[in-house]
Amino acid sequence: MFNPNYRPVSYKIGSGPSGAYGGGGSYPAQYQTQGGMSYPPQVPSGSPMTTTGTVVPTAIPQFEQSYIENILRLNLGKVGTFYMTYENNSQWNAKIFKGVLEAAGRDHIIISDPATGVRTIMLMVNFDYATFDEPLVYQYPGTIGSPQSAR
């Protein structure tokens, strides 16, 4: 319902004697202002914070994590067979694609048919697994070089 006593505020957050942060009348010192707008500081993903909101600086790892897209990226240019599942599809539930791995992103892979040059973009949400007829390059996080398999 309509409230006749309601009036929108006409001041900016943080301005005034007490402000939103309790006293300074401005944003905390670590906030950056640009063009009249205040932005929080840039923080690397996964950085720990204290209860007061201070970011604890840590060394950024120098290796990629072991996610499927990173493993696929290490093996660009190799021919693979990709098994995909498409739920609730009346024409085909599962499909197999074979081709040269050209790109791998967080949510997609791109393969090409070497005979025709046709490129196919496939979503990772449908990806089940892939097989390759040659050894894969694989760098496990935190190790140097590819671990030797005991075959």
Coordinates of N, CA, C and O in Angstrom, one line a residue:
M1 N 0.8 -1.2 0.0 CA 0.0 0.0 0.0 C 0.9 1.3 0.0 O 2.0 1.2 0.4
F2 N 0.3 2.4 -0.3 CA 1.0 3.6 -0.4 C 1.2 4.2 1.1 O 0.2 4.2 1.9
N3 N 2.4 4.6 1.4 CA 2.7 5.1 2.7 C 3.0 6.6 2.5 O 4.1 7.0 1.9
P4 N 2.2 7.6 2.9 CA 2.4 9.0 2.7 C 3.6 9.5 3.5 O 4.1 10.6 3.1
N5 N 4.1 8.8 4.5 CA 5.2 9.3 5.3 C 6.5 8.9 4.7 O 7.6 9.3 5.1
Y6 N 6.5 8.0 3.7 CA 7.7 7.6 3.0 C 8.3 8.6 2.1 O 7.6 9.2 1.3
R7 N 9.6 8.9 2.3 CA 10.3 9.8 1.4 C 11.7 9.2 1.1 O 12.3 8.7 2.0
P8 N 12.0 9.1 -0.2 CA 13.3 8.5 -0.5 C 14.5 9.4 0.0 O 14.3 10.6 0.2
V9 N 15.6 8.7 0.4 CA 16.7 9.5 0.9 C 17.4 10.3 -0.2 O 17.3 9.9 -1.3
S10 N 18.0 11.4 0.2 CA 18.6 12.3 -0.8 C 20.1 12.4 -0.6 O 20.7 13.3 -1.0
Y11 N 20.7 11.5 0.2 CA 22.1 11.5 0.5 C 22.8 10.3 -0.1 O 22.1 9.3 -0.3
K12 N 24.1 10.3 -0.3 CA 24.8 9.2 -0.8 C 25.2 8.3 0.4 O 25.5 8.9 1.5
I13 N 25.3 7.1 0.2 CA 25.8 6.2 1.3 C 27.2 6.6 1.7 O 28.1 6.7 0.8
G14 N 27.5 6.7 2.9 CA 28.8 7.0 3.4 C 29.0 8.5 3.6 O 30.0 8.9 4.2
S15 N 28.1 9.3 3.1 CA 28.3 10.8 3.3 C 27.6 11.1 4.7 O 26.8 10.4 5.2
G16 N 27.9 12.3 5.2 CA 27.3 12.7 6.4 C 28.2 12.4 7.6 O 29.3 11.8 7.4
P17 N 27.9 12.9 8.8 CA 28.8 12.7 9.9 C 29.1 11.3 10.3 O 30.2 11.0 10.7
S18 N 28.1 10.4 10.3 CA 28.4 9.1 10.7 C 28.6 8.1 9.6 O 29.3 7.2 9.7
G19 N 27.9 8.4 8.4 CA 28.1 7.6 7.2 C 27.8 6.1 7.4 O 27.5 5.7 8.5
A20 N 27.9 5.4 6.4 CA 27.5 3.9 6.4 C 28.6 3.1 7.1 O 28.4 2.0 7.6
Y21 N 29.8 3.7 7.2 CA 30.9 3.0 7.8 C 31.3 3.5 9.2 O 32.3 3.2 9.7
G22 N 30.4 4.3 9.8 CA 30.6 4.7 11.2 C 31.6 5.8 11.4 O 32.4 5.6 12.4
G23 N 31.6 6.9 10.7 CA 32.4 7.9 11.2 C 33.1 8.7 10.2 O 33.1 9.9 10.2
G24 N 33.8 8.1 9.2 CA 34.7 8.9 8.4 C 33.9 9.7 7.3 O 34.5 10.6 6.7
G25 N 32.7 9.4 7.0 CA 32.0 10.1 6.0 C 32.5 9.7 4.6 O 32.1 10.3 3.6
S26 N 33.3 8.6 4.5 CA 33.7 8.1 3.2 C 34.0 6.6 3.3 O 33.9 6.0 4.4
Y27 N 34.2 6.0 2.2 CA 34.5 4.6 2.2 C 35.8 4.3 2.8 O 36.7 5.2 2.9
P28 N 36.0 3.0 3.2 CA 37.3 2.7 3.8 C 38.5 3.0 2.8 O 38.3 3.0 1.6
A29 N 39.7 3.1 3.4 CA 40.8 3.5 2.6 C 41.1 2.6 1.5 O 41.6 3.0 0.4
Q30 N 40.9 1.3 1.6 CA 41.2 0.3 0.6 C 40.3 0.4 -0.6 O 40.6 -0.1 -1.7
Y31 N 39.1 1.1 -0.5 CA 38.2 1.3 -1.6 C 38.8 2.3 -2.6 O 39.4 3.3 -2.2
Q32 N 38.6 2.0 -3.9 CA 39.2 2.9 -4.9 C 38.0 3.7 -5.5 O 36.9 3.2 -5.7
T33 N 38.2 5.0 -5.6 CA 37.2 5.9 -6.3 C 37.6 6.2 -7.7 O 38.8 6.5 -7.9
Q34 N 36.7 6.2 -8.6 CA 36.9 6.5 -10.0 C 35.7 7.1 -10.6 O 34.6 6.4 -10.6
G35 N 35.7 8.3 -11.0 CA 34.6 8.9 -11.6 C 33.4 9.1 -10.7 O 32.3 8.9 -11.1
G36 N 33.6 9.3 -9.4 CA 32.6 9.5 -8.5 C 32.0 8.1 -7.9 O 31.1 8.1 -7.1
M37 N 32.5 7.0 -8.4 CA 32.0 5.7 -8.0 C 33.1 5.1 -7.1 O 34.3 5.2 -7.4
S38 N 32.7 4.3 -6.1 CA 33.7 3.6 -5.3 C 33.6 2.1 -5.6 O 32.6 1.6 -5.7
Y39 N 34.8 1.5 -5.7 CA 34.9 0.1 -6.0 C 35.7 -0.6 -4.9 O 36.8 0.0 -4.5
P40 N 35.4 -1.8 -4.5 CA 36.2 -2.5 -3.6 C 37.5 -2.9 -4.3 O 37.6 -2.9 -5.5
P41 N 38.6 -3.2 -3.5 CA 39.9 -3.6 -4.1 C 39.8 -4.9 -4.9 O 38.9 -5.7 -4.6
Q42 N 40.6 -5.1 -5.9 CA 40.7 -6.3 -6.6 C 41.4 -7.4 -5.7 O 42.4 -7.1 -5.1
V43 N 40.7 -8.5 -5.6 CA 41.2 -9.6 -4.8 C 41.3 -10.9 -5.6 O 40.4 -11.2 -6.3
P44 N 42.5 -11.6 -5.6 CA 42.6 -12.8 -6.3 C 41.5 -13.8 -5.8 O 41.3 -13.9 -4.6
S45 N 41.0 -14.6 -6.7 CA 40.0 -15.6 -6.3 C 40.6 -16.6 -5.3 O 41.7 -17.1 -5.5
G46 N 39.8 -16.9 -4.2 CA 40.3 -17.8 -3.2 C 41.2 -17.3 -2.2 O 41.7 -18.0 -1.3
S47 N 41.4 -16.0 -2.1 CA 42.2 -15.4 -1.1 C 41.5 -15.4 0.2 O 40.4 -15.1 0.3
P48 N 42.2 -15.8 1.3 CA 41.6 -15.8 2.6 C 41.4 -14.4 3.1 O 42.2 -13.5 2.8
M49 N 40.4 -14.2 4.0 CA 40.1 -12.9 4.6 C 40.0 -13.1 6.1 O 39.6 -14.1 6.6
T50 N 40.3 -12.0 6.8 CA 40.1 -12.0 8.2 C 38.7 -11.6 8.5 O 37.9 -11.2 7.6
T51 N 38.3 -11.7 9.8 CA 36.9 -11.3 10.2 C 36.7 -9.8 10.0 O 35.5 -9.4 9.9
T52 N 37.7 -9.0 9.9 CA 37.5 -7.5 9.7 C 37.4 -7.2 8.2 O 37.2 -6.1 7.9
G53 N 37.6 -8.2 7.3 CA 37.5 -8.0 5.9 C 38.9 -7.7 5.2 O 38.9 -7.4 4.1
T54 N 40.0 -7.8 6.0 CA 41.3 -7.6 5.4 C 41.7 -8.8 4.6 O 41.6 -9.9 5.1
V55 N 42.2 -8.6 3.4 CA 42.6 -9.8 2.6 C 44.0 -10.1 3.0 O 44.9 -9.3 3.1
V56 N 44.2 -11.4 3.2 CA 45.6 -12.0 3.5 C 46.3 -12.3 2.2 O 45.8 -13.2 1.5
P57 N 47.4 -11.6 1.9 CA 48.1 -11.9 0.7 C 48.7 -13.3 0.7 O 49.3 -13.7 1.7
T58 N 48.5 -14.0 -0.4 CA 49.1 -15.3 -0.5 C 49.7 -15.5 -1.9 O 49.4 -14.7 -2.8
A59 N 50.7 -16.4 -2.1 CA 51.3 -16.6 -3.4 C 50.3 -17.3 -4.3 O 49.6 -18.2 -3.9
I60 N 50.2 -16.8 -5.5 CA 49.3 -17.4 -6.5 C 49.9 -18.7 -7.0 O 51.1 -18.6 -7.4
P61 N 49.2 -19.8 -7.0 CA 49.8 -21.0 -7.6 C 50.2 -20.9 -9.0 O 49.6 -20.2 -9.8
Q62 N 51.4 -21.5 -9.4 CA 51.9 -21.3 -10.7 C 51.5 -22.5 -11.6 O 52.2 -22.8 -12.6
F63 N 50.5 -23.3 -11.2 CA 50.1 -24.4 -12.0 C 48.6 -24.4 -12.2 O 47.9 -23.8 -11.5
E64 N 48.2 -25.0 -13.3 CA 46.7 -25.1 -13.6 C 46.1 -26.2 -12.7 O 46.8 -27.2 -12.5
Q65 N 44.9 -26.1 -12.4 CA 44.2 -27.1 -11.6 C 43.8 -28.2 -12.6 O 43.7 -28.0 -13.8
S66 N 43.5 -29.4 -12.0 CA 43.2 -30.6 -12.8 C 41.8 -30.6 -13.2 O 41.0 -31.5 -12.7
Y67 N 41.3 -29.7 -14.0 CA 40.0 -29.7 -14.5 C 40.0 -30.3 -15.9 O 41.0 -30.1 -16.6
I68 N 38.9 -30.9 -16.4 CA 38.9 -31.5 -17.7 C 39.2 -30.6 -18.8 O 40.0 -30.9 -19.7
E69 N 38.8 -29.3 -18.7 CA 39.1 -28.4 -19.8 C 40.6 -28.1 -19.9 O 41.2 -27.9 -21.0
N70 N 41.3 -28.1 -18.7 CA 42.7 -27.9 -18.7 C 43.5 -29.1 -19.3 O 44.5 -28.9 -20.0
I71 N 43.0 -30.3 -19.0 CA 43.6 -31.5 -19.6 C 43.4 -31.5 -21.1 O 44.3 -31.8 -21.8
L72 N 42.2 -31.2 -21.5 CA 41.9 -31.1 -23.0 C 42.8 -30.1 -23.6 O 43.3 -30.3 -24.7
R73 N 43.0 -28.9 -23.0 CA 43.8 -27.8 -23.6 C 45.2 -28.3 -23.8 O 45.9 -27.8 -24.7
L74 N 45.7 -29.1 -22.9 CA 47.1 -29.6 -23.0 C 47.2 -30.6 -24.2 O 48.4 -30.9 -24.6
N75 N 46.1 -31.0 -24.8 CA 46.2 -32.0 -25.8 C 45.5 -31.5 -27.1 O 45.0 -32.3 -27.9
L76 N 45.5 -30.2 -27.3 CA 45.0 -29.7 -28.6 C 45.7 -30.3 -29.8 O 46.9 -30.5 -29.7
G77 N 45.0 -30.5 -30.9 CA 45.6 -31.0 -32.1 C 45.6 -32.5 -32.2 O 45.9 -33.1 -33.2
K78 N 45.2 -33.2 -31.1 CA 45.1 -34.7 -31.1 C 43.7 -35.1 -31.6 O 42.7 -34.5 -31.3
V79 N 43.6 -36.3 -32.2 CA 42.4 -36.9 -32.6 C 41.8 -37.6 -31.5 O 42.4 -38.5 -30.9
G80 N 40.5 -37.4 -31.2 CA 39.8 -38.0 -30.1 C 38.4 -38.4 -30.5 O 37.9 -37.9 -31.4
T81 N 37.9 -39.3 -29.7 CA 36.5 -39.7 -29.8 C 35.8 -39.2 -28.6 O 36.2 -39.5 -27.4
F82 N 34.7 -38.4 -28.8 CA 34.0 -37.7 -27.7 C 32.6 -38.3 -27.6 O 31.8 -38.3 -28.5
Y83 N 32.3 -38.7 -26.4 CA 31.0 -39.3 -26.1 C 30.1 -38.3 -25.3 O 30.5 -37.8 -24.3
M84 N 29.0 -38.0 -25.9 CA 28.1 -37.0 -25.4 C 26.7 -37.6 -25.1 O 26.3 -38.5 -25.8
T85 N 26.0 -37.1 -24.1 CA 24.7 -37.5 -23.8 C 23.7 -36.3 -23.8 O 24.1 -35.3 -23.2
Y86 N 22.6 -36.5 -24.5 CA 21.6 -35.4 -24.6 C 20.3 -35.9 -24.0 O 19.6 -36.7 -24.6
E87 N 20.0 -35.5 -22.8 CA 18.8 -36.0 -22.1 C 17.6 -35.4 -22.7 O 17.6 -34.4 -23.3
N88 N 16.5 -36.2 -22.7 CA 15.2 -35.9 -23.2 C 15.2 -35.5 -24.6 O 14.4 -34.7 -25.1
N89 N 16.1 -36.1 -25.4 CA 16.1 -35.9 -26.8 C 15.4 -37.1 -27.5 O 15.8 -38.2 -27.4
S90 N 14.3 -36.8 -28.3 CA 13.5 -37.9 -28.9 C 14.3 -38.5 -30.1 O 14.0 -39.7 -30.4
Q91 N 15.2 -37.8 -30.7 CA 15.9 -38.4 -31.9 C 17.1 -39.2 -31.5 O 17.3 -40.2 -32.1
W92 N 17.9 -38.7 -30.6 CA 19.1 -39.4 -30.1 C 19.5 -38.9 -28.7 O 19.5 -37.8 -28.4
N93 N 19.6 -39.9 -27.9 CA 20.0 -39.6 -26.5 C 21.5 -39.5 -26.3 O 21.9 -38.7 -25.5
A94 N 22.2 -40.3 -27.0 CA 23.7 -40.3 -26.9 C 24.3 -40.2 -28.3 O 23.7 -40.7 -29.3
K95 N 25.4 -39.5 -28.4 CA 26.0 -39.4 -29.7 C 27.5 -39.4 -29.6 O 28.1 -39.0 -28.6
I96 N 28.2 -39.9 -30.6 CA 29.7 -40.1 -30.6 C 30.2 -39.2 -31.7 O 29.8 -39.2 -32.8
F97 N 31.2 -38.3 -31.3 CA 31.9 -37.5 -32.3 C 33.3 -37.8 -32.3 O 33.9 -38.1 -31.3
K98 N 33.9 -37.8 -33.5 CA 35.4 -38.1 -33.6 C 36.0 -36.9 -34.4 O 35.4 -36.5 -35.4
G99 N 37.1 -36.4 -34.0 CA 37.7 -35.3 -34.7 C 38.9 -34.8 -33.9 O 39.3 -35.3 -32.9
V100 N 39.5 -33.8 -34.6 CA 40.7 -33.1 -34.0 C 40.3 -32.1 -33.0 O 39.4 -31.3 -33.3
L101 N 40.8 -32.2 -31.8 CA 40.5 -31.3 -30.7 C 41.2 -29.9 -31.1 O 42.4 -29.8 -31.1
E102 N 40.3 -28.9 -31.3 CA 40.9 -27.6 -31.7 C 40.9 -26.6 -30.5 O 41.8 -25.8 -30.4
A103 N 39.9 -26.7 -29.6 CA 39.8 -25.7 -28.5 C 39.0 -26.4 -27.4 O 38.2 -27.2 -27.6
A104 N 39.3 -25.9 -26.2 CA 38.6 -26.4 -25.0 C 38.4 -25.3 -24.0 O 39.4 -24.7 -23.6
G105 N 37.2 -24.9 -23.7 CA 36.9 -23.9 -22.8 C 36.2 -24.5 -21.6 O 36.0 -25.7 -21.5
R106 N 35.8 -23.6 -20.7 CA 35.2 -24.1 -19.5 C 33.8 -24.8 -19.8 O 33.5 -25.7 -19.1
D107 N 33.1 -24.3 -20.8 CA 31.8 -24.8 -21.0 C 31.6 -25.4 -22.4 O 30.6 -25.9 -22.8
H108 N 32.7 -25.5 -23.2 CA 32.6 -26.1 -24.6 C 33.9 -26.7 -25.0 O 35.0 -26.4 -24.5
I109 N 33.8 -27.5 -26.1 CA 35.0 -28.0 -26.8 C 34.6 -27.8 -28.3 O 33.5 -27.8 -28.7
I110 N 35.7 -27.6 -29.1 CA 35.5 -27.5 -30.5 C 36.4 -28.5 -31.2 O 37.6 -28.6 -30.9
I111 N 35.8 -29.4 -32.1 CA 36.5 -30.4 -32.8 C 36.3 -30.1 -34.3 O 35.4 -29.5 -34.7
S112 N 37.2 -30.7 -35.1 CA 37.0 -30.6 -36.6 C 37.2 -31.9 -37.2 O 38.0 -32.7 -36.7
D113 N 36.5 -32.2 -38.3 CA 36.7 -33.4 -39.0 C 37.8 -33.2 -40.0 O 37.7 -32.3 -40.9
P114 N 38.9 -33.9 -40.0 CA 40.0 -33.7 -40.8 C 39.7 -33.9 -42.3 O 40.3 -33.3 -43.2
A115 N 38.7 -34.8 -42.6 CA 38.4 -35.1 -44.0 C 37.6 -33.9 -44.6 O 37.8 -33.6 -45.8
T116 N 36.6 -33.4 -43.9 CA 35.7 -32.4 -44.5 C 36.0 -31.0 -44.0 O 35.6 -30.0 -44.6
G117 N 36.7 -30.8 -42.9 CA 37.0 -29.5 -42.3 C 35.8 -28.9 -41.5 O 35.9 -27.8 -41.0
V118 N 34.7 -29.7 -41.4 CA 33.6 -29.2 -40.6 C 34.0 -29.1 -39.1 O 34.5 -30.1 -38.6
R119 N 33.6 -28.0 -38.5 CA 33.9 -27.8 -37.1 C 32.6 -28.0 -36.3 O 31.6 -27.5 -36.7
T120 N 32.7 -28.6 -35.1 CA 31.6 -28.8 -34.3 C 31.9 -28.3 -32.9 O 32.9 -28.6 -32.3
I121 N 31.0 -27.4 -32.4 CA 31.1 -26.9 -31.0 C 30.2 -27.8 -30.1 O 29.0 -28.0 -30.5
M122 N 30.7 -28.3 -29.1 CA 29.9 -29.2 -28.2 C 30.0 -28.6 -26.7 O 31.0 -28.1 -26.3
L123 N 28.9 -28.7 -26.0 CA 28.8 -28.1 -24.7 C 29.3 -29.2 -23.7 O 29.0 -30.4 -23.8
M124 N 30.1 -28.7 -22.7 CA 30.7 -29.6 -21.7 C 29.6 -30.2 -20.8 O 29.8 -31.3 -20.3
V125 N 28.4 -29.6 -20.7 CA 27.4 -30.1 -19.9 C 26.9 -31.5 -20.5 O 26.4 -32.3 -19.7
N126 N 27.1 -31.7 -21.8 CA 26.7 -33.0 -22.4 C 27.9 -34.0 -22.5 O 27.7 -35.1 -22.9
F127 N 29.1 -33.6 -22.1 CA 30.3 -34.4 -22.2 C 30.3 -35.5 -21.2 O 30.0 -35.3 -20.0
D128 N 30.5 -36.8 -21.7 CA 30.6 -37.9 -20.8 C 32.1 -38.3 -20.6 O 32.6 -38.2 -19.5
Y129 N 32.8 -38.6 -21.7 CA 34.2 -38.9 -21.7 C 34.8 -38.9 -23.1 O 34.0 -38.7 -24.1
A130 N 36.1 -39.0 -23.2 CA 36.8 -38.9 -24.5 C 37.8 -40.0 -24.4 O 38.4 -40.3 -23.4
T131 N 38.1 -40.5 -25.6 CA 39.2 -41.5 -25.8 C 40.2 -41.0 -26.9 O 39.7 -40.3 -27.8
F132 N 41.4 -41.2 -26.7 CA 42.4 -40.8 -27.7 C 43.3 -42.1 -28.0 O 43.5 -42.9 -27.1
D133 N 43.7 -42.2 -29.2 CA 44.6 -43.3 -29.7 C 46.0 -43.1 -29.5 O 46.9 -43.9 -29.9
E134 N 46.4 -42.0 -28.8 CA 47.8 -41.7 -28.6 C 48.0 -41.2 -27.1 O 47.0 -40.9 -26.5
P135 N 49.2 -41.2 -26.6 CA 49.4 -40.8 -25.2 C 49.0 -39.3 -25.1 O 49.1 -38.5 -26.0
L136 N 48.4 -39.1 -23.9 CA 48.0 -37.7 -23.6 C 49.1 -37.0 -22.8 O 49.8 -37.6 -22.0
V137 N 49.1 -35.7 -23.0 CA 50.0 -34.8 -22.1 C 49.1 -34.5 -20.9 O 48.0 -34.1 -21.0
Y138 N 49.7 -34.7 -19.7 CA 48.9 -34.5 -18.5 C 49.9 -34.0 -17.4 O 50.8 -34.7 -17.1
Q139 N 49.6 -32.9 -16.9 CA 50.4 -32.3 -15.9 C 49.6 -32.2 -14.6 O 48.6 -31.4 -14.6
Y140 N 49.8 -33.1 -13.6 CA 49.1 -33.0 -12.4 C 49.5 -31.8 -11.6 O 50.7 -31.5 -11.5
P141 N 48.5 -31.1 -11.0 CA 48.9 -29.9 -10.3 C 49.9 -30.1 -9.2 O 49.8 -31.1 -8.4
G142 N 50.9 -29.2 -9.2 CA 51.9 -29.3 -8.1 C 53.1 -30.2 -8.5 O 54.1 -30.3 -7.7
T143 N 53.1 -30.9 -9.6 CA 54.2 -31.8 -10.0 C 54.9 -31.2 -11.2 O 54.3 -30.4 -12.0
I144 N 56.1 -31.6 -11.4 CA 56.9 -31.1 -12.5 C 57.0 -32.2 -13.5 O 57.4 -33.3 -13.2
G145 N 56.6 -31.9 -14.7 CA 56.6 -32.9 -15.8 C 55.4 -33.9 -15.7 O 54.6 -33.8 -14.8
S146 N 55.2 -34.7 -16.7 CA 54.1 -35.7 -16.7 C 54.5 -36.9 -15.9 O 55.6 -37.5 -16.2
P147 N 53.7 -37.3 -15.0 CA 54.1 -38.6 -14.2 C 54.1 -39.8 -15.2 O 53.3 -39.9 -16.1
Q148 N 55.1 -40.6 -15.0 CA 55.2 -41.8 -15.8 C 54.2 -42.9 -15.3 O 54.0 -43.1 -14.1
S149 N 53.5 -43.5 -16.3 CA 52.5 -44.5 -15.9 C 53.2 -45.8 -15.8 O 54.2 -46.1 -16.5
A150 N 52.7 -46.7 -14.9 CA 53.4 -48.0 -14.6 C 52.6 -49.0 -15.4 O 51.8 -49.8 -14.9
R151 N 52.9 -49.1 -16.7 CA 52.2 -50.1 -17.6 C 53.1 -51.2 -17.9 O 54.2 -51.1 -18.2

